[in-house]
Coordinates of N, CA and C (backbone and C1' of nucleotides) in Angstrom, one line a residue:
Chain A
M9 N -2.0 -47.1 20.5 CA -1.6 -47.6 21.7 C -2.5 -48.5 22.3
N10 N -1.8 -49.8 22.7 CA -2.7 -51.1 23.0 C -2.6 -51.2 24.8
H11 N -3.5 -52.3 25.3 CA -3.6 -52.5 26.4 C -4.1 -53.9 26.6
W12 N -3.8 -54.1 27.6 CA -3.2 -55.3 28.2 C -3.4 -56.1 29.2
L13 N -3.3 -57.5 29.2 CA -3.2 -58.3 31.2 C -2.2 -59.3 31.1
M14 N -1.4 -59.0 31.5 CA -0.8 -60.7 31.8 C -1.0 -60.7 33.7
K15 N -0.4 -62.5 33.6 CA -1.0 -62.5 34.4 C 0.3 -63.1 35.4
S16 N 0.9 -62.9 36.9 CA 2.3 -64.2 37.0 C 1.5 -64.1 38.3
E17 N 2.7 -65.7 39.2 CA 1.9 -66.1 40.4 C 2.5 -65.3 41.5
P18 N 2.0 -64.2 42.3 CA 3.3 -63.5 43.2 C 4.8 -64.4 43.8
S19 N 4.5 -66.0 44.0 CA 5.5 -66.7 44.5 C 6.1 -67.0 43.2
V20 N 6.5 -66.9 41.9 CA 7.4 -66.9 40.7 C 7.9 -65.3 40.1
F21 N 7.0 -64.7 40.7 CA 7.4 -63.0 40.2 C 6.0 -62.2 40.6
S22 N 6.5 -61.5 41.3 CA 5.5 -60.4 41.6 C 5.3 -58.8 41.1
L23 N 4.2 -58.2 40.7 CA 5.0 -56.7 40.2 C 6.0 -56.4 41.3
E24 N 6.4 -57.1 43.0 CA 7.4 -56.4 44.2 C 8.7 -57.0 43.3
D25 N 8.5 -57.9 42.6 CA 9.5 -58.4 41.7 C 9.7 -57.0 40.5
L26 N 9.4 -56.7 39.9 CA 9.7 -56.0 38.5 C 10.0 -54.8 39.3
R27 N 9.3 -54.0 40.2 CA 9.8 -52.8 41.1 C 11.0 -52.9 41.8
R28 N 11.3 -53.9 41.0 CA 13.1 -54.0 42.5 C 14.5 -54.4 41.4
S29 N 13.5 -54.8 40.3 CA 14.2 -55.5 38.7 C 15.0 -54.4 38.1
P30 N 16.1 -54.3 37.8 CA 17.5 -53.3 37.3 C 16.6 -52.3 36.1
G31 N 16.2 -51.2 36.2 CA 15.5 -50.4 35.9 C 14.2 -50.4 35.6
Q32 N 13.7 -51.4 36.9 CA 12.2 -51.9 37.4 C 11.8 -52.2 35.7
T33 N 12.9 -53.1 35.4 CA 12.3 -53.0 34.1 C 12.9 -55.1 33.7
A34 N 12.0 -56.1 32.8 CA 12.2 -57.2 33.1 C 11.6 -58.1 32.0
P35 N 12.5 -59.0 31.5 CA 11.7 -59.3 30.3 C 10.5 -60.5 31.4
W36 N 9.1 -60.6 29.9 CA 8.4 -61.6 30.0 C 8.3 -63.0 29.7
D37 N 9.6 -63.9 30.4 CA 9.6 -64.8 29.9 C 9.1 -65.9 30.5
G38 N 9.3 -67.1 29.4 CA 7.7 -68.4 30.0 C 7.0 -68.9 29.5
V39 N 6.2 -67.7 28.4 CA 4.8 -68.1 27.5 C 5.2 -69.2 26.4
R40 N 4.3 -70.0 26.9 CA 4.1 -71.6 26.3 C 2.7 -70.9 25.3
N41 N 2.0 -70.8 25.5 CA 0.4 -70.3 25.4 C 0.5 -70.0 23.6
Y42 N 0.4 -70.0 22.8 CA 0.7 -69.5 21.3 C 0.0 -68.9 21.4
Q43 N -1.6 -68.7 22.1 CA -2.1 -67.4 21.3 C -2.1 -67.0 22.5
A44 N -1.3 -66.4 23.6 CA -0.5 -65.7 24.4 C 0.8 -65.0 23.6
R45 N 1.3 -66.1 23.4 CA 2.8 -65.8 22.8 C 1.8 -64.6 21.2
N46 N 1.1 -64.9 20.3 CA 0.7 -63.8 19.4 C 0.5 -63.1 19.9
Y47 N -0.1 -62.3 21.2 CA -0.5 -61.1 22.0 C 0.7 -60.7 21.9
M48 N 1.5 -61.6 23.3 CA 2.4 -60.4 22.5 C 3.6 -60.1 21.7
A49 N 3.7 -60.4 20.7 CA 4.1 -60.0 19.5 C 3.4 -59.0 18.5
D50 N 2.0 -58.8 19.2 CA 1.7 -57.6 18.9 C 2.0 -56.2 19.7
M51 N 2.1 -56.6 20.9 CA 2.3 -55.2 21.6 C 3.7 -54.6 20.8
R52 N 3.6 -53.5 21.0 CA 4.6 -52.4 20.8 C 5.2 -51.6 22.7
V53 N 6.1 -51.0 22.2 CA 6.9 -50.3 22.9 C 5.4 -49.1 23.5
G54 N 5.5 -49.0 24.4 CA 4.4 -48.1 25.8 C 3.2 -48.2 25.3
D55 N 3.0 -49.9 25.0 CA 1.8 -50.5 25.2 C 1.3 -50.3 27.7
L56 N 0.4 -50.3 27.9 CA 0.0 -50.5 28.9 C -0.8 -51.9 29.5
V57 N 0.1 -52.1 30.4 CA -0.5 -53.9 31.2 C -1.4 -53.2 32.1
L58 N -1.8 -54.3 32.5 CA -2.7 -54.5 33.9 C -1.5 -56.0 34.6
F59 N -1.1 -55.8 35.5 CA -0.3 -56.8 36.8 C -1.1 -57.7 37.3
Y60 N -1.2 -59.0 36.6 CA -2.5 -59.6 37.3 C -1.5 -61.0 38.1
H61 N -2.2 -61.0 39.9 CA -1.3 -61.6 40.2 C -2.3 -63.1 40.6
S62 N -1.9 -64.6 40.0 CA -2.8 -65.3 39.8 C -2.3 -66.7 40.7
N63 N -3.3 -67.7 41.0 CA -2.9 -68.6 42.1 C -2.5 -67.8 43.6
C64 N -3.9 -67.5 44.0 CA -2.4 -66.8 45.4 C -3.7 -66.4 46.0
P65 N -3.9 -66.2 47.9 CA -5.1 -66.3 48.2 C -5.6 -65.4 47.8
E66 N -4.7 -64.4 47.3 CA -6.4 -63.2 46.6 C -5.7 -62.0 44.9
P67 N -6.3 -63.5 44.4 CA -6.3 -63.1 42.6 C -6.2 -61.3 42.2
G68 N -5.7 -61.5 41.6 CA -6.2 -59.7 41.4 C -5.1 -58.9 40.5
V69 N -5.2 -57.9 39.9 CA -4.9 -57.0 39.7 C -3.9 -56.1 40.2
A70 N -2.7 -56.2 39.9 CA -1.8 -55.6 41.8 C -1.5 -53.8 41.4
G71 N -1.3 -53.7 39.7 CA -1.3 -52.4 38.9 C -0.2 -53.1 37.7
T72 N 0.7 -51.5 37.6 CA 0.0 -51.6 35.8 C 1.6 -51.4 36.2
A73 N 2.2 -52.1 34.2 CA 3.7 -52.1 34.1 C 3.2 -51.8 32.1
R74 N 4.8 -51.3 32.1 CA 4.7 -50.7 31.0 C 5.4 -51.7 29.7
V75 N 5.1 -51.9 28.6 CA 5.6 -52.6 27.4 C 7.6 -50.8 27.4
A76 N 8.3 -52.1 27.5 CA 9.7 -51.2 27.2 C 10.3 -52.1 25.6
R77 N 10.4 -53.2 25.9 CA 11.1 -54.0 25.0 C 9.9 -54.8 23.3
E78 N 9.7 -54.9 22.1 CA 8.4 -56.0 21.9 C 9.4 -57.4 21.6
A79 N 9.0 -58.3 20.8 CA 8.6 -59.3 21.0 C 10.3 -59.1 20.5
Y80 N 10.9 -60.4 21.6 CA 11.9 -61.1 20.9 C 12.3 -62.7 21.1
P81 N 13.3 -63.0 20.8 CA 13.2 -64.6 21.4 C 13.6 -65.2 23.0
D82 N 12.7 -65.7 23.0 CA 12.7 -65.9 24.9 C 13.9 -67.3 24.7
P83 N 15.1 -67.0 25.4 CA 15.9 -68.2 25.4 C 15.7 -68.9 26.4
T84 N 15.1 -68.8 27.8 CA 14.5 -70.0 28.7 C 14.3 -71.1 27.9
A85 N 14.1 -70.9 26.2 CA 13.5 -71.8 26.0 C 14.2 -73.5 25.2
W86 N 15.4 -73.2 25.2 CA 16.8 -73.5 25.1 C 17.6 -73.2 26.0
T87 N 17.4 -73.4 27.2 CA 17.9 -73.4 28.8 C 18.1 -75.0 29.2
P88 N 18.1 -76.2 29.1 CA 18.0 -77.3 30.0 C 17.7 -77.1 30.8
G89 N 17.2 -77.7 31.7 CA 16.7 -77.8 33.4 C 16.0 -76.1 33.2
H90 N 15.4 -75.4 33.3 CA 14.6 -74.9 33.3 C 12.7 -75.4 32.6
P91 N 12.0 -74.6 33.5 CA 10.6 -74.9 33.8 C 9.9 -74.5 32.1
G92 N 10.8 -73.6 31.8 CA 9.9 -73.5 30.2 C 10.8 -73.8 28.9
F93 N 11.7 -74.9 29.4 CA 12.5 -75.3 28.9 C 12.0 -76.2 27.3
D94 N 12.2 -76.4 26.0 CA 11.1 -76.6 25.5 C 12.6 -78.0 24.2
P95 N 12.5 -78.5 24.5 CA 13.7 -79.6 23.2 C 13.5 -80.2 22.3
R96 N 12.2 -79.8 21.9 CA 10.9 -79.9 20.1 C 11.2 -78.5 19.9
G97 N 12.0 -77.5 20.7 CA 11.1 -76.3 19.2 C 13.1 -76.1 18.5
P98 N 13.0 -75.2 18.1 CA 14.4 -74.4 17.7 C 15.0 -74.2 18.9
Q99 N 16.9 -74.8 18.3 CA 17.6 -74.7 19.2 C 18.8 -73.3 18.7
P100 N 19.2 -73.0 19.7 CA 20.4 -71.7 19.4 C 21.7 -72.2 18.2
G101 N 22.1 -71.1 17.6 CA 23.1 -71.8 16.8 C 24.9 -72.3 17.7
P102 N 25.6 -72.5 16.2 CA 26.8 -73.2 16.7 C 27.1 -72.3 17.7
Q103 N 27.2 -71.1 16.7 CA 27.8 -69.7 18.7 C 26.7 -69.5 19.1
G104 N 26.1 -69.8 19.7 CA 24.6 -69.4 20.7 C 24.0 -68.6 19.7
Q105 N 23.9 -68.0 19.0 CA 23.0 -66.7 18.9 C 21.6 -67.5 18.4
P106 N 20.4 -66.7 18.7 CA 18.8 -67.3 18.2 C 19.0 -68.0 17.8
P107 N 18.0 -69.1 17.2 CA 17.2 -69.7 16.4 C 16.3 -68.4 15.0
Q108 N 16.7 -68.5 13.9 CA 16.1 -68.2 13.2 C 14.5 -67.7 13.2
S109 N 13.9 -69.1 13.7 CA 12.4 -68.8 14.0 C 12.0 -69.3 14.8
P110 N 12.7 -68.5 16.5 CA 12.7 -69.0 17.4 C 10.6 -69.3 17.5
R111 N 10.7 -70.3 18.4 CA 9.0 -70.5 18.8 C 8.6 -69.9 20.2
W112 N 9.2 -69.0 20.8 CA 8.2 -68.7 22.2 C 9.8 -67.5 21.8
L113 N 8.3 -66.4 22.5 CA 9.3 -65.0 22.4 C 9.0 -64.6 23.7
M114 N 9.4 -63.4 23.9 CA 9.4 -62.5 24.8 C 9.0 -61.1 24.4
V115 N 8.9 -60.5 25.9 CA 8.8 -58.7 25.4 C 9.0 -58.2 26.7
D116 N 9.7 -57.3 26.6 CA 10.5 -56.5 27.9 C 9.1 -55.4 29.1
V117 N 8.6 -56.1 30.1 CA 7.7 -54.6 30.3 C 8.6 -53.9 32.4
T118 N 7.9 -52.7 31.8 CA 8.9 -52.1 33.5 C 7.6 -51.7 33.9
F119 N 8.1 -51.0 34.9 CA 6.7 -51.4 36.5 C 6.8 -49.6 36.1
L120 N 5.3 -49.7 36.6 CA 4.6 -48.2 35.9 C 4.2 -47.9 37.8
A121 N 3.6 -49.0 38.1 CA 2.8 -47.8 39.6 C 2.3 -49.8 40.0
A122 N 2.1 -49.7 41.8 CA 1.8 -50.4 42.3 C -0.1 -50.1 42.9
F123 N -0.7 -50.6 43.1 CA -2.3 -50.1 43.4 C -2.3 -50.1 44.8
P124 N -2.6 -48.9 45.6 CA -2.7 -49.2 46.9 C -3.0 -50.3 47.4
Q125 N -4.1 -50.9 46.8 CA -5.0 -52.1 46.9 C -5.2 -52.2 45.7
P126 N -5.1 -54.2 45.8 CA -5.5 -54.8 44.5 C -6.2 -54.9 44.2
V127 N -7.0 -54.6 43.0 CA -8.5 -55.1 42.4 C -8.5 -56.5 42.9
T128 N -9.1 -56.5 43.3 CA -9.6 -58.1 43.3 C -9.9 -58.9 42.3
L129 N -9.8 -60.1 41.7 CA -11.0 -60.6 40.8 C -12.7 -60.7 41.2
A130 N -12.3 -60.9 42.7 CA -14.1 -61.5 43.3 C -14.6 -59.5 42.9
H131 N -14.1 -58.6 42.8 CA -14.1 -57.2 43.2 C -14.8 -56.3 41.0
M132 N -13.8 -57.4 40.6 CA -14.0 -57.4 39.2 C -15.6 -57.8 38.6
R133 N -15.6 -58.7 39.2 CA -17.0 -59.4 38.7 C -18.1 -59.0 39.0
G134 N -17.9 -58.2 39.9 CA -18.5 -56.9 39.5 C -19.6 -55.7 39.2
M135 N -17.9 -55.5 38.7 CA -17.7 -53.9 38.3 C -18.4 -54.6 36.8
A136 N -20.0 -53.6 36.3 CA -20.5 -54.1 35.3 C -20.0 -53.0 34.4
E137 N -18.1 -52.1 33.8 CA -18.1 -51.5 32.8 C -16.9 -53.0 32.8
L138 N -16.8 -54.0 33.5 CA -15.7 -55.4 33.2 C -16.9 -56.9 32.6
A139 N -17.7 -55.8 32.2 CA -18.6 -57.1 31.8 C -17.8 -57.6 30.2
G140 N -17.5 -58.9 29.6 CA -17.0 -59.1 28.7 C -15.7 -58.9 29.0
M141 N -14.8 -59.0 29.9 CA -13.5 -58.8 30.1 C -13.2 -60.6 29.0
V142 N -12.1 -60.8 28.9 CA -11.8 -61.8 28.7 C -11.6 -62.5 29.9
L143 N -10.5 -61.5 31.0 CA -10.5 -62.5 32.1 C -11.1 -63.1 32.8
L144 N -12.8 -62.3 32.4 CA -13.1 -63.3 33.3 C -15.0 -64.0 33.0
R145 N -14.6 -64.6 31.1 CA -14.7 -65.5 30.5 C -14.4 -66.5 31.2
K146 N -15.9 -67.4 32.0 CA -15.8 -69.1 31.9 C -14.8 -69.6 30.9
G147 N -14.3 -69.9 32.0 CA -12.7 -71.0 31.1 C -12.2 -70.3 30.9
S148 N -11.3 -69.3 31.4 CA -10.8 -68.7 30.3 C -9.0 -69.1 31.4
R149 N -8.7 -69.0 30.7 CA -6.8 -68.4 31.3 C -5.7 -68.0 31.2
L150 N -6.0 -67.7 29.3 CA -5.1 -66.9 29.0 C -3.8 -66.5 30.0
S151 N -2.7 -66.5 29.8 CA -2.0 -65.8 30.9 C -1.2 -64.3 30.2
V152 N -1.9 -64.1 28.9 CA -1.8 -62.7 27.9 C -2.2 -62.0 27.3
Q153 N -3.9 -61.0 27.3 CA -4.3 -61.3 27.1 C -5.0 -59.7 26.5
P154 N -6.0 -59.1 25.7 CA -6.0 -57.4 25.2 C -7.0 -57.6 26.1
V155 N -6.9 -56.6 26.5 CA -8.0 -55.3 27.4 C -8.4 -53.9 26.8
T156 N -9.8 -54.0 26.5 CA -10.5 -52.3 26.2 C -9.2 -51.4 26.9
P157 N -9.7 -49.8 26.0 CA -9.0 -49.1 26.8 C -10.1 -48.5 28.2
A158 N -11.5 -49.2 27.0 CA -12.9 -48.8 28.6 C -12.3 -49.7 29.9
Q159 N -12.0 -50.7 29.5 CA -11.9 -51.6 30.7 C -10.4 -51.5 31.4
F160 N -9.4 -51.3 30.5 CA -8.2 -50.3 31.6 C -8.6 -49.3 32.7
Q161 N -8.9 -48.2 32.0 CA -9.7 -47.3 33.1 C -10.6 -47.7 34.4
A162 N -11.3 -48.4 33.8 CA -12.6 -48.9 34.7 C -11.1 -49.3 35.7
V163 N -10.7 -50.5 35.3 CA -9.5 -51.1 36.7 C -8.9 -50.1 37.0
L164 N -8.1 -48.6 37.1 CA -7.6 -47.6 37.1 C -8.4 -46.8 37.9
A165 N -9.8 -46.6 37.3 CA -10.6 -46.0 38.4 C -11.3 -46.6 39.5
Q166 N -11.4 -47.3 39.6 CA -11.6 -48.6 40.5 C -10.7 -48.2 41.8
A167 N -8.9 -48.7 41.1 CA -7.5 -48.4 42.0 C -7.9 -47.6 42.4
G168 N -8.1 -46.2 41.8 CA -8.0 -45.5 42.6 C -9.4 -44.8 44.0
R169 N -10.2 -45.2 43.4 CA -11.2 -45.7 44.5 C -11.2 -46.2 45.9
I170 N -9.8 -47.1 45.6 CA -10.2 -48.2 47.2 C -9.3 -47.3 48.3
Chain B
dG20 P -2.4 -81.3 48.9 O5' -3.4 -82.2 48.9 C5' -4.4 -82.1 50.3 C4' -5.4 -81.7 49.8 C3' -6.1 -83.3 48.3 O3' -7.4 -83.4 48.0 C1' -6.5 -80.6 48.0
dC21 P -8.3 -84.3 47.0 O5' -9.1 -83.5 46.5 C5' -10.0 -82.6 47.2 C4' -11.1 -82.1 46.6 C3' -11.5 -82.2 44.3 O3' -12.6 -82.8 44.7 C1' -10.3 -80.6 44.4
dC22 P -13.4 -83.2 43.4 O5' -13.3 -82.3 42.5 C5' -13.6 -81.0 42.3 C4' -13.9 -80.5 41.2 C3' -13.3 -81.2 40.0 O3' -14.2 -80.6 38.8 C1' -12.1 -80.3 40.1
dA23 P -15.9 -81.2 38.4 O5' -15.7 -80.3 37.3 C5' -16.4 -78.6 37.5 C4' -15.7 -77.4 36.9 C3' -15.5 -78.3 35.2 O3' -15.6 -76.8 34.5 C1' -13.4 -77.7 36.2
dA24 P -17.2 -76.8 33.5 O5' -15.7 -76.1 32.0 C5' -15.2 -75.2 32.8 C4' -13.3 -74.3 32.0 C3' -13.6 -74.7 30.5 O3' -13.2 -73.9 30.0 C1' -11.7 -76.2 31.6
dC25 P -13.1 -74.1 28.1 O5' -11.4 -74.1 28.4 C5' -10.3 -73.3 28.0 C4' -9.2 -73.6 28.5 C3' -9.0 -74.2 26.6 O3' -8.5 -73.6 26.4 C1' -8.2 -76.2 28.5
dG26 P -7.7 -73.4 24.3 O5' -7.0 -75.0 24.7 C5' -4.9 -73.8 25.6 C4' -4.1 -74.5 25.0 C3' -3.0 -75.2 24.2 O3' -2.7 -75.0 24.2 C1' -4.3 -77.0 25.3
dT27 P -1.7 -75.4 22.9 O5' -1.5 -77.0 23.0 C5' -0.3 -76.8 24.5 C4' -0.1 -78.9 23.9 C3' 0.5 -79.7 23.1 O3' 2.0 -80.0 23.3 C1' -1.4 -80.6 23.7
dT28 P 2.6 -79.9 21.9 O5' 2.6 -82.0 22.2 C5' 2.2 -83.0 23.5 C4' 1.8 -84.3 23.2 C3' 2.8 -84.4 21.6 O3' 3.2 -86.1 23.1 C1' -0.1 -85.5 22.6
dG29 P 4.1 -86.9 21.9 O5' 3.8 -88.0 21.2 C5' 2.7 -88.6 21.6 C4' 1.6 -89.5 21.6 C3' 2.3 -90.3 20.0 O3' 1.3 -91.2 20.3 C1' 0.0 -89.6 19.8
dG30 P 2.8 -92.3 19.3 O5' 1.1 -94.2 18.8 C5' 0.4 -93.7 20.5 C4' -1.0 -94.4 20.0 C3' -0.5 -95.3 18.2 O3' -2.2 -96.6 19.0 C1' -2.7 -93.7 18.0
dC31 P -2.0 -97.6 17.7 O5' -3.5 -97.5 16.4 C5' -4.4 -97.2 17.3 C4' -4.9 -96.5 15.7 C3' -4.5 -97.2 14.6 O3' -5.6 -97.6 13.8 C1' -5.1 -94.8 15.0
Chain C
dG16 P -7.2 -81.6 8.9 O5' -7.6 -82.6 8.4 C5' -9.2 -83.2 8.2 C4' -9.8 -84.0 9.2 C3' -10.5 -83.6 10.3 O3' -11.8 -84.5 10.9 C1' -8.5 -86.3 10.6
dC17 P -12.8 -84.5 11.4 O5' -11.9 -85.0 13.5 C5' -12.5 -86.1 12.2 C4' -12.0 -87.4 13.7 C3' -12.4 -87.0 14.6 O3' -13.3 -88.8 15.7 C1' -10.3 -87.7 15.5
dC18 P -14.5 -87.9 16.9 O5' -13.8 -88.4 18.2 C5' -13.2 -89.5 18.0 C4' -11.6 -89.9 18.8 C3' -12.5 -89.3 20.1 O3' -12.2 -90.0 21.7 C1' -10.7 -88.8 19.6
dA19 P -12.9 -90.2 22.6 O5' -12.6 -91.2 23.1 C5' -11.2 -91.8 22.6 C4' -10.3 -91.7 24.0 C3' -10.1 -92.3 24.7 O3' -9.1 -92.9 25.8 C1' -9.0 -90.1 24.2
dA20 P -9.6 -93.1 27.3 O5' -8.0 -92.3 27.3 C5' -6.8 -92.2 27.2 C4' -5.3 -91.9 26.9 C3' -5.7 -91.7 28.6 O3' -3.7 -92.2 29.2 C1' -4.8 -89.6 27.6
dC21 P -3.5 -91.8 30.7 O5' -2.9 -90.6 30.6 C5' -1.8 -89.7 30.4 C4' -1.4 -88.9 29.9 C3' -1.5 -88.2 31.3 O3' 0.0 -87.9 31.4 C1' -2.6 -86.6 29.7
dG22 P 0.5 -86.5 32.7 O5' 0.7 -85.8 32.6 C5' 1.6 -85.0 31.3 C4' 1.4 -83.6 31.6 C3' 1.0 -83.1 32.8 O3' 2.7 -81.2 32.5 C1' -0.2 -82.2 31.5
dT23 P 2.7 -80.5 33.6 O5' 2.0 -79.9 33.3 C5' 1.5 -79.5 31.9 C4' 0.3 -78.0 32.0 C3' 0.0 -76.5 33.7 O3' 0.6 -75.4 32.2 C1' -1.6 -77.5 33.3
dT24 P 1.3 -74.1 33.9 O5' -0.4 -73.7 34.0 C5' -1.4 -73.5 32.6 C4' -2.5 -72.5 33.0 C3' -2.4 -71.5 34.1 O3' -3.6 -70.5 33.6 C1' -3.9 -73.4 34.7
dG25 P -3.1 -69.4 35.3 O5' -3.7 -69.3 36.2 C5' -5.6 -69.3 35.1 C4' -6.2 -69.8 36.4 C3' -6.2 -69.2 37.4 O3' -6.7 -68.6 38.8 C1' -5.8 -71.6 38.1
dG26 P -7.3 -67.2 39.4 O5' -8.5 -67.8 40.0 C5' -9.6 -67.7 38.8 C4' -10.3 -68.5 40.2 C3' -10.7 -67.9 41.1 O3' -12.3 -68.3 40.9 C1' -10.6 -70.2 41.7
dC27 P -13.1 -67.7 42.7 O5' -13.2 -68.3 43.6 C5' -13.8 -69.4 42.8 C4' -13.5 -71.0 43.7 C3' -13.8 -70.6 46.1 O3' -14.9 -69.9 46.3 C1' -12.1 -71.6 44.9

DNA sequence: GCCAACGTTGGC
DNA sequence: GCCAACGTTGGC
């Protein structure tokens, strides 16, 4: 089983929004970066996810989620008016079926747990176990990234300690 | 609001 | 293939 970190701006889609979704499950749409897409293609049902809140007053990991469905076409790519609309990408077929080789993919994730307090980015920077974590690398802005089992466990342990 | 870092685009 | 211009991300 693999471990991941996925970023979302809480003003757009927060961990609480995921918890309140039908079946506490929602598609992770809107990813428009090839490397992030490729990581999503590697995800398997049951993989564990650190749900990270970005671009907010206190950036950090808010809780955890689990991959509930493996990569499938992201329909927002051919939804005119959607922020993720990609007019250059493959468009759906005449009956509206997804394109044969869609450019953008999404997975479904299910809410697992909300931490009592988020494990903040500032705190994570001080955790020795997280040295080398993709999130903490200078200039890193990948919205979907791999996390080692040890890094995942370290964040969980820290969340339990707060 | 600022700005560094990064990714993409498009001319050549 | 190079690279300047531009747009986006995201912390601060």
